[in-house]
């Protein structure tokens, strides 16, 4: 078994990381537009009120808003079958809670989808990718307010109805499980918390309650979407964090199991099985966390299950009960270094075989089609003679794609692969431009300077060949 004829090859982006035009044609700010740049060592700051003197990378990003024709033509040249992108909620409902949509926003995406179809590219649309409108943060404290479920569903219904004949594949919330960790407080839940480091019982309860609202909103979007067009394929999206025990010490294994069921299964199970697992409910009980789950919520979760499971996969991490090991990722749950793996410049541990393991693990648990909607190498590139010799990126992608093929042979059902991100964009984690993932180089730096001119990297031609040969030719 190898890649099927209709395997969806492509690339993945998000509105806030590419579009720019943050306050143009009626759009208002999202959480991304209030977040400054940072780096591996410097945390990104969120400003409740924008500061004149600060640089906000999403305001212009790579100006896809004005370059989309050129950019989509380049994706088509590579032979993309699918283009994953997100609709910025705040372009359609600028404050987040309006009844009627902003026509100019609808027109923008309409043009994009038409262009995609001109090139036979299937759009895959994320409804919410770390870009909750600021109005929702300020007036409602994000999803901690139950009413926000309805605002989101109104937005989802509006776009799913408007594009019902142009978009077939949808994802609800990007990396919904980030709602469980501090990083996701704003990004996923829309809650602004000045003292994020200080955890209180009350805040923990609010977190789980808010995440519950997000899960209900996701399920409701699935239900409403199917009413609009029963042929829609709607997926969830999980940042799948694959953990290994650092040692065979049973204590390490127990901790690994706990991390896995918390980070991966807590949300995944609800979205695939339509209810919280007993393990999750036991976990909440143990922490004495009572959340309000109504009968109606239960009904919605039950009926709003997804058609396929999509996830991002960049790295794996080890887990140990012992103190004093070198940490891998400050902003996440704090896995430790795996002595068998190399890391990227941004300290993400590269693990192609872990992708085969993850695909098998997920298929074993859920038995529904999977899609890898993010995978790639963030690296510094040097532009020379109008191109970049990015053999390191080719190597990363090649090894991961090989493992997908092996997983297909294992019998796992994989619908497609969209690498992050086909064109250089703003890093979500650090806000840098220098953390580049693209097949296409964009002339812009961390301070926002540059011509915005696009250049094809070596990987551009490589990926074109991969798609042309349907994954046969990875050299
Ligand atoms: P950046 C951390 C870990 C795994 C996935 O990330 C993550 C993050 C956030 O830093 O986010 C996803 O740009 C996300 C994308 C993001 C991409 O991974 O920090 O869905 O928006 O750009 C890569 O290198």
Tab-separated table of C-alpha atoms and ligand atoms in Angstrom:
chain	number	residue	atom	x	y	z
A	1	UNK	CA	0.000	0.000	0.000
A	2	UNK	CA	1.212	3.474	-0.800
A	3	UNK	CA	-0.281	6.968	-1.151
A	4	UNK	CA	-3.729	6.720	-2.712
A	5	UNK	CA	-4.542	8.599	-5.915
A	6	UNK	CA	-6.611	11.138	-4.008
A	7	UNK	CA	-4.147	11.704	-1.160
A	8	UNK	CA	-4.353	15.368	-0.239
A	9	UNK	CA	-0.889	16.929	-0.547
A	10	UNK	CA	-0.541	20.556	0.388
A	11	UNK	CA	0.411	23.180	2.924
A	12	UNK	CA	-1.085	24.792	6.019
A	13	UNK	CA	-1.314	28.399	7.193
A	14	UNK	CA	-3.418	30.566	9.475
A	15	UNK	CA	-4.938	33.979	8.806
A	16	UNK	CA	-3.132	35.830	11.591
A	17	UNK	CA	0.269	34.520	10.535
A	18	UNK	CA	0.028	35.463	6.854
A	19	UNK	CA	-2.739	37.940	6.019
A	20	UNK	CA	-1.797	41.218	7.643
A	21	UNK	CA	-4.373	43.936	6.836
A	22	UNK	CA	-5.359	43.584	10.471
A	23	UNK	CA	-7.648	46.635	10.520
A	24	UNK	CA	-8.560	46.919	6.828
A	25	UNK	CA	-12.002	46.589	5.197
A	26	UNK	CA	-13.837	46.454	8.486
A	27	UNK	CA	-11.654	43.925	10.274
A	28	UNK	CA	-10.909	44.526	13.931
A	29	UNK	CA	-8.130	43.135	16.096
A	30	UNK	CA	-7.810	39.556	17.265
A	31	UNK	CA	-5.656	38.293	20.144
A	32	UNK	CA	-2.817	37.785	17.660
A	33	UNK	CA	-2.893	41.474	16.726
A	34	UNK	CA	-2.239	42.419	20.344
A	35	UNK	CA	0.767	40.150	20.733
A	36	UNK	CA	4.320	41.426	20.297
A	37	UNK	CA	7.254	39.605	18.783
A	38	UNK	CA	9.603	37.534	20.959
A	39	UNK	CA	12.213	34.827	20.512
A	40	UNK	CA	13.242	31.461	21.891
A	41	UNK	CA	14.376	33.185	25.086
A	42	UNK	CA	11.995	36.151	25.167
A	43	UNK	CA	8.327	35.424	25.781
A	44	UNK	CA	5.788	37.176	23.551
A	45	UNK	CA	3.955	39.924	25.447
A	46	UNK	CA	0.240	40.506	25.077
A	47	UNK	CA	-0.904	44.136	25.329
A	48	UNK	CA	-4.476	44.653	26.432
A	49	UNK	CA	-4.186	48.106	24.900
A	50	UNK	CA	-1.971	48.500	21.844
A	51	UNK	CA	1.173	50.569	22.377
A	52	UNK	CA	2.297	53.074	19.784
A	53	UNK	CA	5.953	52.155	20.315
A	54	UNK	CA	5.541	48.389	19.926
A	55	UNK	CA	5.769	46.192	16.874
A	56	UNK	CA	2.993	43.655	16.355
A	57	UNK	CA	4.038	41.099	13.723
A	58	UNK	CA	0.494	40.083	12.734
A	59	UNK	CA	-0.492	43.595	11.677
A	60	UNK	CA	1.221	43.132	8.346
A	61	UNK	CA	2.484	39.561	8.548
A	62	UNK	CA	3.525	38.641	4.986
A	63	UNK	CA	0.683	40.714	3.537
A	64	UNK	CA	-1.061	37.722	2.010
A	65	UNK	CA	-4.114	40.000	1.898
A	66	UNK	CA	-2.527	41.778	-1.040
A	67	UNK	CA	-0.340	38.946	-2.368
A	68	UNK	CA	-2.772	36.042	-2.354
A	69	UNK	CA	-2.965	35.759	-6.131
A	70	UNK	CA	0.784	35.396	-6.452
A	71	UNK	CA	1.003	33.060	-3.457
A	72	UNK	CA	-1.783	30.708	-4.478
A	73	UNK	CA	-0.320	30.583	-8.001
A	74	UNK	CA	2.935	29.406	-6.416
A	75	UNK	CA	1.092	26.730	-4.411
A	76	UNK	CA	-0.551	25.621	-7.645
A	77	UNK	CA	2.836	25.471	-9.343
A	78	UNK	CA	3.939	23.001	-6.663
A	79	UNK	CA	0.842	20.973	-7.499
A	80	UNK	CA	-1.048	21.450	-4.229
A	81	UNK	CA	-4.228	19.395	-3.948
A	82	UNK	CA	-5.225	21.129	-0.730
A	83	UNK	CA	-4.566	24.465	0.942
A	84	UNK	CA	-5.164	24.670	4.672
A	85	UNK	CA	-5.930	28.193	5.821
A	86	UNK	CA	-8.087	29.834	8.426
A	87	UNK	CA	-10.808	32.432	8.255
A	88	UNK	CA	-10.180	35.295	10.669
A	89	UNK	CA	-13.329	35.445	12.811
A	90	UNK	CA	-12.664	39.192	13.298
A	91	UNK	CA	-12.785	39.788	9.540
A	92	UNK	CA	-16.322	38.382	9.382
A	93	UNK	CA	-17.588	39.518	12.790
A	94	UNK	CA	-15.131	42.270	13.735
A	95	UNK	CA	-16.121	42.539	17.381
A	96	UNK	CA	-17.072	38.897	17.561
A	97	UNK	CA	-20.657	39.170	18.761
A	98	UNK	CA	-22.443	40.946	15.892
A	99	UNK	CA	-25.540	39.457	14.279
A	100	UNK	CA	-24.701	40.433	10.719
A	101	UNK	CA	-21.418	39.700	8.965
A	102	UNK	CA	-18.985	42.142	7.399
A	103	UNK	CA	-19.545	41.738	3.642
A	104	UNK	CA	-16.033	42.883	2.766
A	105	UNK	CA	-14.612	40.052	4.861
A	106	UNK	CA	-16.829	37.483	3.166
A	107	UNK	CA	-15.768	38.784	-0.244
A	108	UNK	CA	-12.086	38.368	0.551
A	109	UNK	CA	-12.345	34.650	1.270
A	110	UNK	CA	-14.737	34.178	-1.620
A	111	UNK	CA	-12.026	35.369	-3.983
A	112	UNK	CA	-9.525	33.017	-2.362
A	113	UNK	CA	-11.752	29.968	-2.704
A	114	UNK	CA	-12.548	30.793	-6.332
A	115	UNK	CA	-8.870	31.052	-7.049
A	116	UNK	CA	-8.176	27.738	-5.316
A	117	UNK	CA	-10.796	26.039	-7.468
A	118	UNK	CA	-9.372	27.598	-10.605
A	119	UNK	CA	-6.212	25.632	-9.789
A	120	UNK	CA	-8.066	22.525	-8.565
A	121	UNK	CA	-6.920	23.126	-5.023
A	122	UNK	CA	-9.318	21.995	-2.308
A	123	UNK	CA	-9.506	24.516	0.544
A	124	UNK	CA	-9.329	23.110	4.074
A	125	UNK	CA	-10.595	25.804	6.405
A	126	UNK	CA	-9.919	26.190	10.132
A	127	UNK	CA	-12.676	28.187	11.806
A	128	UNK	CA	-10.572	29.387	14.712
A	129	UNK	CA	-6.786	29.423	14.640
A	130	UNK	CA	-5.474	31.391	17.648
A	131	UNK	CA	-7.337	34.518	16.512
A	132	UNK	CA	-10.276	35.176	18.823
A	133	UNK	CA	-11.609	38.732	18.354
A	134	UNK	CA	-10.391	41.156	21.004
A	135	UNK	CA	-13.991	42.220	21.577
A	136	UNK	CA	-14.710	38.721	22.882
A	137	UNK	CA	-11.718	38.902	25.209
A	138	UNK	CA	-12.634	42.333	26.600
A	139	UNK	CA	-16.392	42.098	26.877
A	140	UNK	CA	-16.855	38.441	27.748
A	141	UNK	CA	-13.520	37.129	29.056
A	142	UNK	CA	-13.498	34.761	26.146
A	143	UNK	CA	-15.105	31.349	26.350
A	144	UNK	CA	-15.435	31.566	30.115
A	145	UNK	CA	-18.769	33.155	29.201
A	146	UNK	CA	-21.259	30.617	27.886
A	147	UNK	CA	-22.795	33.149	25.501
A	148	UNK	CA	-19.627	33.045	23.439
A	149	UNK	CA	-20.602	29.548	22.259
A	150	UNK	CA	-23.496	31.117	20.354
A	151	UNK	CA	-21.366	33.920	18.912
A	152	UNK	CA	-18.918	31.370	17.616
A	153	UNK	CA	-21.667	29.167	16.225
A	154	UNK	CA	-23.250	32.154	14.500
A	155	UNK	CA	-19.898	32.880	12.888
A	156	UNK	CA	-19.376	29.227	11.934
A	157	UNK	CA	-22.876	28.933	10.447
A	158	UNK	CA	-22.428	32.136	8.497
A	159	UNK	CA	-19.229	31.089	6.772
A	160	UNK	CA	-20.247	27.477	6.306
A	161	UNK	CA	-23.461	28.628	4.639
A	162	UNK	CA	-21.788	31.292	2.525
A	163	UNK	CA	-19.099	28.931	1.239
A	164	UNK	CA	-21.154	25.747	1.248
A	165	UNK	CA	-20.421	25.023	-2.413
A	166	UNK	CA	-16.788	26.097	-2.295
A	167	UNK	CA	-15.419	24.517	0.852
A	168	UNK	CA	-15.919	20.877	1.739
A	169	UNK	CA	-13.218	20.295	4.385
A	170	UNK	CA	-13.425	22.140	7.701
A	171	UNK	CA	-11.589	22.069	11.021
A	172	UNK	CA	-13.152	23.633	14.090
A	173	UNK	CA	-10.520	24.836	16.609
A	174	UNK	CA	-6.797	24.724	15.930
A	175	UNK	CA	-4.877	22.788	18.591
A	176	UNK	CA	-7.888	22.845	20.889
A	177	UNK	CA	-5.929	20.996	23.604
A	178	UNK	CA	-3.736	24.073	24.109
A	179	UNK	CA	-6.695	25.241	26.185
A	180	UNK	CA	-5.238	22.991	28.885
A	181	UNK	CA	-1.908	24.808	29.184
A	182	UNK	CA	-1.086	28.429	30.050
A	183	UNK	CA	-0.113	29.247	26.443
A	184	UNK	CA	-3.681	28.522	25.354
A	185	UNK	CA	-5.395	30.762	27.873
A	186	UNK	CA	-5.630	33.569	25.324
A	187	UNK	CA	-5.102	31.640	22.116
A	188	UNK	CA	-7.725	28.975	22.658
A	189	UNK	CA	-9.964	30.225	25.431
A	190	UNK	CA	-9.743	33.976	24.881
A	191	UNK	CA	-9.057	34.651	28.556
A	192	UNK	CA	-6.668	37.447	29.444
A	193	UNK	CA	-4.876	36.714	32.673
A	194	UNK	CA	-2.194	39.120	33.863
A	195	UNK	CA	-0.800	36.615	36.338
A	196	UNK	CA	-0.744	33.523	34.249
A	197	UNK	CA	2.015	31.898	36.326
A	198	UNK	CA	-0.058	31.957	39.498
A	199	UNK	CA	-2.433	29.022	39.427
A	200	UNK	CA	-5.373	29.028	41.840
A	201	UNK	CA	-8.151	26.491	42.202
A	202	UNK	CA	-10.639	29.034	40.933
A	203	UNK	CA	-8.597	29.631	37.803
A	204	UNK	CA	-8.230	25.917	37.164
A	205	UNK	CA	-11.985	25.491	37.388
A	206	UNK	CA	-12.485	28.412	35.007
A	207	UNK	CA	-10.024	26.862	32.563
A	208	UNK	CA	-11.854	23.545	32.400
A	209	UNK	CA	-15.246	25.255	32.229
A	210	UNK	CA	-14.077	27.479	29.373
A	211	UNK	CA	-12.542	24.581	27.510
A	212	UNK	CA	-15.830	22.743	27.934
A	213	UNK	CA	-17.553	25.673	26.225
A	214	UNK	CA	-15.041	25.495	23.385
A	215	UNK	CA	-15.709	21.774	23.004
A	216	UNK	CA	-19.464	22.406	22.925
A	217	UNK	CA	-18.956	25.202	20.368
A	218	UNK	CA	-16.892	22.831	18.230
A	219	UNK	CA	-19.554	20.105	18.371
A	220	UNK	CA	-22.328	22.578	17.628
A	221	UNK	CA	-20.420	23.813	14.577
A	222	UNK	CA	-20.222	20.211	13.349
A	223	UNK	CA	-23.976	19.734	13.829
A	224	UNK	CA	-24.866	23.004	12.094
A	225	UNK	CA	-22.371	22.369	9.315
A	226	UNK	CA	-23.935	19.028	8.489
A	227	UNK	CA	-27.360	20.655	8.295
A	228	UNK	CA	-25.997	23.137	5.763
A	229	UNK	CA	-24.253	20.557	3.644
A	230	UNK	CA	-24.340	16.865	4.582
A	231	UNK	CA	-21.318	16.295	2.349
A	232	UNK	CA	-19.062	18.449	4.506
A	233	UNK	CA	-16.108	16.645	6.055
A	234	UNK	CA	-15.430	18.223	9.421
A	235	UNK	CA	-12.440	17.432	11.569
A	236	UNK	CA	-10.993	18.359	14.932
A	237	UNK	CA	-7.424	19.570	15.349
A	238	UNK	CA	-5.155	18.492	18.178
A	239	UNK	CA	-1.548	19.452	18.875
A	240	UNK	CA	-0.577	15.835	19.316
A	241	UNK	CA	2.166	15.718	21.913
A	242	UNK	CA	3.827	12.339	21.777
A	243	UNK	CA	5.631	11.379	24.982
A	244	UNK	CA	8.090	8.600	25.789
A	245	UNK	CA	9.107	7.531	29.267
A	246	UNK	CA	12.729	8.642	29.718
A	247	UNK	CA	13.584	5.377	31.479
A	248	UNK	CA	11.882	1.993	32.032
A	249	UNK	CA	11.227	3.063	35.593
A	250	UNK	CA	7.493	2.348	36.105
A	251	UNK	CA	7.147	5.805	37.637
A	252	UNK	CA	8.196	7.308	34.325
A	253	UNK	CA	5.709	5.159	32.467
A	254	UNK	CA	2.873	6.183	34.784
A	255	UNK	CA	3.703	9.831	34.293
A	256	UNK	CA	3.869	9.376	30.527
A	257	UNK	CA	0.429	7.791	30.584
A	258	UNK	CA	-0.904	10.692	32.598
A	259	UNK	CA	0.571	13.301	30.214
A	260	UNK	CA	-0.841	11.467	27.229
A	261	UNK	CA	-4.329	11.098	28.571
A	262	UNK	CA	-4.403	14.713	29.726
A	263	UNK	CA	-2.785	16.472	26.749
A	264	UNK	CA	-4.030	14.296	23.905
A	265	UNK	CA	-7.066	12.312	24.929
A	266	UNK	CA	-8.918	14.818	27.096
A	267	UNK	CA	-10.120	16.791	24.053
A	268	UNK	CA	-9.653	14.136	21.384
A	269	UNK	CA	-12.002	11.672	23.095
A	270	UNK	CA	-14.781	14.225	23.438
A	271	UNK	CA	-14.532	15.180	19.786
A	272	UNK	CA	-14.346	11.640	18.425
A	273	UNK	CA	-16.423	9.649	20.923
A	274	UNK	CA	-18.860	12.414	21.813
A	275	UNK	CA	-18.338	12.370	25.569
A	276	UNK	CA	-15.716	12.845	28.259
A	277	UNK	CA	-13.872	9.640	29.080
A	278	UNK	CA	-14.191	8.138	32.551
A	279	UNK	CA	-10.473	8.828	32.995
A	280	UNK	CA	-11.023	12.534	32.357
A	281	UNK	CA	-13.985	12.711	34.724
A	282	UNK	CA	-11.997	10.884	37.403
A	283	UNK	CA	-9.172	13.335	36.901
A	284	UNK	CA	-11.470	16.320	37.417
A	285	UNK	CA	-12.993	14.662	40.455
A	286	UNK	CA	-9.634	14.042	42.039
A	287	UNK	CA	-8.766	17.704	41.656
A	288	UNK	CA	-12.146	18.600	43.073
A	289	UNK	CA	-13.086	20.427	39.897
A	290	UNK	CA	-16.794	20.652	39.253
A	291	UNK	CA	-17.778	21.906	35.845
A	292	UNK	CA	-21.227	22.700	34.609
A	293	UNK	CA	-22.150	20.210	31.890
A	294	UNK	CA	-25.834	20.500	31.039
A	295	UNK	CA	-27.954	17.753	29.520
A	296	UNK	CA	-28.155	19.824	26.379
A	297	UNK	CA	-24.357	20.031	26.293
A	298	UNK	CA	-24.159	16.252	26.532
A	299	UNK	CA	-26.570	15.903	23.640
A	300	UNK	CA	-24.542	18.343	21.528
A	301	UNK	CA	-21.251	16.595	22.274
A	302	UNK	CA	-22.843	13.268	21.385
A	303	UNK	CA	-24.191	14.487	18.055
A	304	UNK	CA	-21.317	16.731	17.036
A	305	UNK	CA	-18.547	14.185	16.595
A	306	UNK	CA	-15.968	14.689	13.873
A	307	UNK	CA	-15.523	12.844	10.574
A	308	UNK	CA	-11.777	12.747	10.784
A	309	UNK	CA	-9.037	13.460	13.319
A	310	UNK	CA	-6.423	16.008	12.331
A	311	UNK	CA	-3.310	16.923	14.232
A	312	UNK	CA	-0.041	18.785	14.215
A	313	UNK	CA	3.170	16.860	14.654
A	314	UNK	CA	6.566	18.495	14.999
A	315	UNK	CA	8.452	16.656	17.719
A	316	UNK	CA	8.332	14.221	20.597
A	317	UNK	CA	9.385	14.619	24.218
A	318	UNK	CA	10.436	12.406	27.088
A	319	UNK	CA	8.833	12.313	30.491
A	320	UNK	CA	10.416	11.487	33.821
A	321	UNK	CA	9.550	11.733	37.482
A	322	UNK	CA	13.170	12.634	38.258
A	323	UNK	CA	14.146	16.252	38.701
A	324	UNK	CA	17.113	17.951	37.128
A	325	UNK	CA	16.875	16.820	33.497
A	326	UNK	CA	17.265	19.275	30.675
A	327	UNK	CA	13.867	20.632	29.675
A	328	UNK	CA	12.887	20.754	26.009
A	329	UNK	CA	10.111	23.283	25.778
A	330	UNK	CA	9.661	26.012	28.315
A	331	UNK	CA	6.202	26.990	27.171
A	332	UNK	CA	4.626	23.556	27.047
A	333	UNK	CA	4.225	20.875	29.627
A	334	UNK	CA	7.946	20.520	30.105
A	335	UNK	CA	9.130	17.281	28.571
A	336	UNK	CA	12.812	16.432	28.812
A	337	UNK	CA	15.524	15.661	26.280
A	338	UNK	CA	15.675	12.387	24.431
A	339	UNK	CA	19.312	11.268	24.099
A	340	UNK	CA	18.560	9.548	20.772
A	341	UNK	CA	17.190	12.606	18.973
A	342	UNK	CA	18.555	15.779	17.422
A	343	UNK	CA	16.845	19.124	17.944
A	344	UNK	CA	16.014	22.037	15.681
A	345	UNK	CA	17.548	25.473	16.251
A	346	UNK	CA	14.436	26.237	18.301
A	347	UNK	CA	14.983	23.113	20.424
A	348	UNK	CA	12.177	21.000	18.990
A	349	UNK	CA	13.258	17.362	18.935
A	350	UNK	CA	13.111	15.854	15.475
A	351	UNK	CA	11.521	12.405	15.428
A	352	UNK	CA	10.226	11.030	12.101
A	353	UNK	CA	9.649	7.511	13.437
A	354	UNK	CA	7.580	9.022	16.203
A	355	UNK	CA	5.134	10.068	13.498
A	356	UNK	CA	4.601	6.460	12.438
A	357	UNK	CA	4.111	5.561	16.096
A	358	UNK	CA	1.658	8.429	16.566
A	359	UNK	CA	-0.361	7.543	13.472
A	360	UNK	CA	-0.694	3.953	14.638
A	361	UNK	CA	-1.513	4.993	18.176
A	362	UNK	CA	-4.262	7.340	17.017
A	363	UNK	CA	-5.740	4.937	14.506
A	364	UNK	CA	-5.793	2.193	17.091
A	365	UNK	CA	-7.701	4.418	19.501
A	366	UNK	CA	-10.123	6.183	17.180
A	367	UNK	CA	-10.463	4.082	14.017
A	368	UNK	CA	-11.373	7.114	11.922
A	369	UNK	CA	-9.365	8.697	9.085
A	370	UNK	CA	-6.443	10.851	10.156
A	371	UNK	CA	-4.909	13.921	8.597
A	372	UNK	CA	-1.527	15.455	9.389
A	373	UNK	CA	-2.306	19.137	9.037
A	374	UNK	CA	0.978	20.548	10.362
A	375	UNK	CA	4.528	19.277	10.216
A	376	UNK	CA	7.710	21.060	9.269
A	377	UNK	CA	11.041	22.494	10.272
A	378	UNK	CA	11.408	26.031	11.552
A	379	UNK	CA	14.928	27.110	10.613
A	380	UNK	CA	17.003	30.148	9.748
A	381	UNK	CA	17.491	30.477	5.994
A	382	UNK	CA	20.089	32.336	3.996
A	383	UNK	CA	18.910	33.894	0.757
A	384	UNK	CA	21.685	33.682	-1.843
A	385	UNK	CA	21.363	34.137	-5.601
A	386	UNK	CA	17.605	34.559	-5.177
A	387	UNK	CA	17.118	31.168	-3.564
A	388	UNK	CA	17.742	29.167	-0.398
A	389	UNK	CA	19.588	25.838	-0.375
A	390	UNK	CA	17.444	24.347	2.346
A	391	UNK	CA	18.579	20.733	2.296
A	392	UNK	CA	17.939	20.521	6.070
A	393	UNK	CA	14.243	21.223	5.466
A	394	UNK	CA	14.019	18.755	2.593
A	395	UNK	CA	15.628	16.150	4.801
A	396	UNK	CA	13.179	16.748	7.652
A	397	UNK	CA	10.141	16.534	5.390
A	398	UNK	CA	11.436	13.552	3.430
A	399	UNK	CA	11.963	11.507	6.562
A	400	UNK	CA	8.514	12.319	7.905
A	401	UNK	CA	6.780	11.545	4.623
A	402	UNK	CA	8.608	8.198	4.487
A	403	UNK	CA	7.178	7.326	7.871
A	404	UNK	CA	3.671	8.227	6.705
A	405	UNK	CA	4.115	5.773	3.871
A	406	UNK	CA	5.191	3.070	6.303
A	407	UNK	CA	2.162	3.840	8.456
A	408	UNK	CA	-0.055	3.496	5.382
A	409	UNK	CA	1.471	0.062	4.969
A	410	UNK	CA	0.667	-0.663	8.587
A	411	UNK	CA	-2.935	-0.098	7.539
A	412	UNK	CA	-3.513	3.376	8.947
A	413	UNK	CA	-5.956	5.536	7.013
A	414	UNK	CA	-4.413	8.943	6.246
A	415	UNK	CA	-6.363	11.460	4.179
A	416	UNK	CA	-3.641	13.981	3.574
A	417	UNK	CA	-0.598	15.922	4.597
A	418	UNK	CA	-0.286	19.690	4.779
A	419	UNK	CA	3.143	20.890	5.800
A	420	UNK	CA	3.550	23.979	7.927
A	421	UNK	CA	3.823	26.506	6.358
A	422	UNK	CA	4.366	26.480	2.582
A	423	UNK	CA	5.333	30.120	2.607
A	424	UNK	CA	7.407	31.766	5.366
A	425	UNK	CA	5.108	33.308	7.941
A	426	UNK	CA	5.062	34.754	11.449
A	427	UNK	CA	5.927	32.150	14.072
A	428	UNK	CA	3.046	31.592	16.478
A	429	UNK	CA	5.292	30.714	19.380
A	430	UNK	CA	7.926	33.413	19.048
A	431	UNK	CA	6.499	35.990	16.648
A	432	UNK	CA	9.676	35.828	14.618
A	433	UNK	CA	9.967	35.895	10.847
A	434	UNK	CA	13.354	34.179	11.136
A	435	UNK	CA	11.799	30.908	12.189
A	436	UNK	CA	11.046	29.936	8.614
A	437	UNK	CA	9.111	26.907	7.450
A	438	UNK	CA	8.354	27.762	3.825
A	439	UNK	CA	9.085	26.387	0.392
A	440	UNK	CA	8.790	30.044	-0.510
A	441	UNK	CA	11.051	32.621	1.098
A	442	UNK	CA	9.579	36.001	1.999
A	443	UNK	CA	11.914	38.970	2.271
A	444	UNK	CA	10.980	40.312	5.665
A	445	UNK	CA	12.793	40.364	9.003
A	446	UNK	CA	11.908	40.148	12.683
A	447	UNK	CA	11.445	43.918	12.904
A	448	UNK	CA	9.075	43.967	9.958
A	449	UNK	CA	11.536	45.369	7.440
A	450	UNK	CA	11.861	43.968	3.916
A	451	UNK	CA	10.465	44.112	0.404
A	452	UNK	CA	7.995	41.217	0.917
A	453	UNK	CA	9.288	39.765	-2.329
A	454	UNK	CA	8.813	35.988	-2.695
A	455	UNK	CA	11.613	33.568	-3.739
A	456	UNK	CA	11.429	29.836	-4.452
A	457	UNK	CA	13.691	27.755	-2.224
A	458	UNK	CA	15.275	24.449	-3.245
A	459	UNK	CA	12.538	22.680	-1.270
A	460	UNK	CA	9.962	24.261	-3.594
A	461	UNK	CA	11.178	22.140	-6.491
A	462	UNK	CA	11.597	19.119	-4.262
A	463	UNK	CA	8.012	19.242	-2.933
A	464	UNK	CA	6.689	19.759	-6.475
A	465	UNK	CA	8.373	16.494	-7.456
A	466	UNK	CA	7.018	14.708	-4.385
A	467	UNK	CA	3.469	15.698	-5.279
A	468	UNK	CA	3.932	15.001	-8.982
A	469	UNK	CA	5.121	11.477	-8.214
A	470	UNK	CA	2.457	11.071	-5.506
A	471	UNK	CA	5.071	10.442	-2.868
A	472	UNK	CA	7.097	7.935	-4.932
A	473	UNK	CA	10.047	10.217	-5.553
A	474	UNK	CA	11.331	11.621	-2.275
A	475	UNK	CA	14.911	12.222	-3.442
B	1	LIG	P1	5.818	28.075	15.692
B	1	LIG	C1	3.941	24.885	19.927
B	1	LIG	C2	4.044	23.520	19.823
B	1	LIG	C3	3.385	22.841	18.818
B	1	LIG	C4	2.592	23.540	17.921
B	1	LIG	O1	4.869	26.807	15.658
B	1	LIG	C5	2.469	24.912	18.025
B	1	LIG	C6	3.136	25.607	19.027
B	1	LIG	C7	3.012	27.074	19.164
B	1	LIG	O2	4.263	27.641	19.222
B	1	LIG	O3	1.666	25.630	17.225
B	1	LIG	C8	1.371	25.233	15.893
B	1	LIG	O4	5.221	29.057	14.741
B	1	LIG	C9	0.344	26.231	15.394
B	1	LIG	C10	0.832	27.130	14.300
B	1	LIG	C11	2.304	27.387	14.478
B	1	LIG	C12	3.039	26.077	14.312
B	1	LIG	O5	2.580	25.113	15.248
B	1	LIG	O6	5.832	28.534	17.084
B	1	LIG	O7	-0.862	25.624	15.008
B	1	LIG	O8	0.054	28.281	14.286
B	1	LIG	O9	2.824	28.357	13.647
B	1	LIG	C13	4.546	26.193	14.450
B	1	LIG	O10	7.144	27.597	15.200
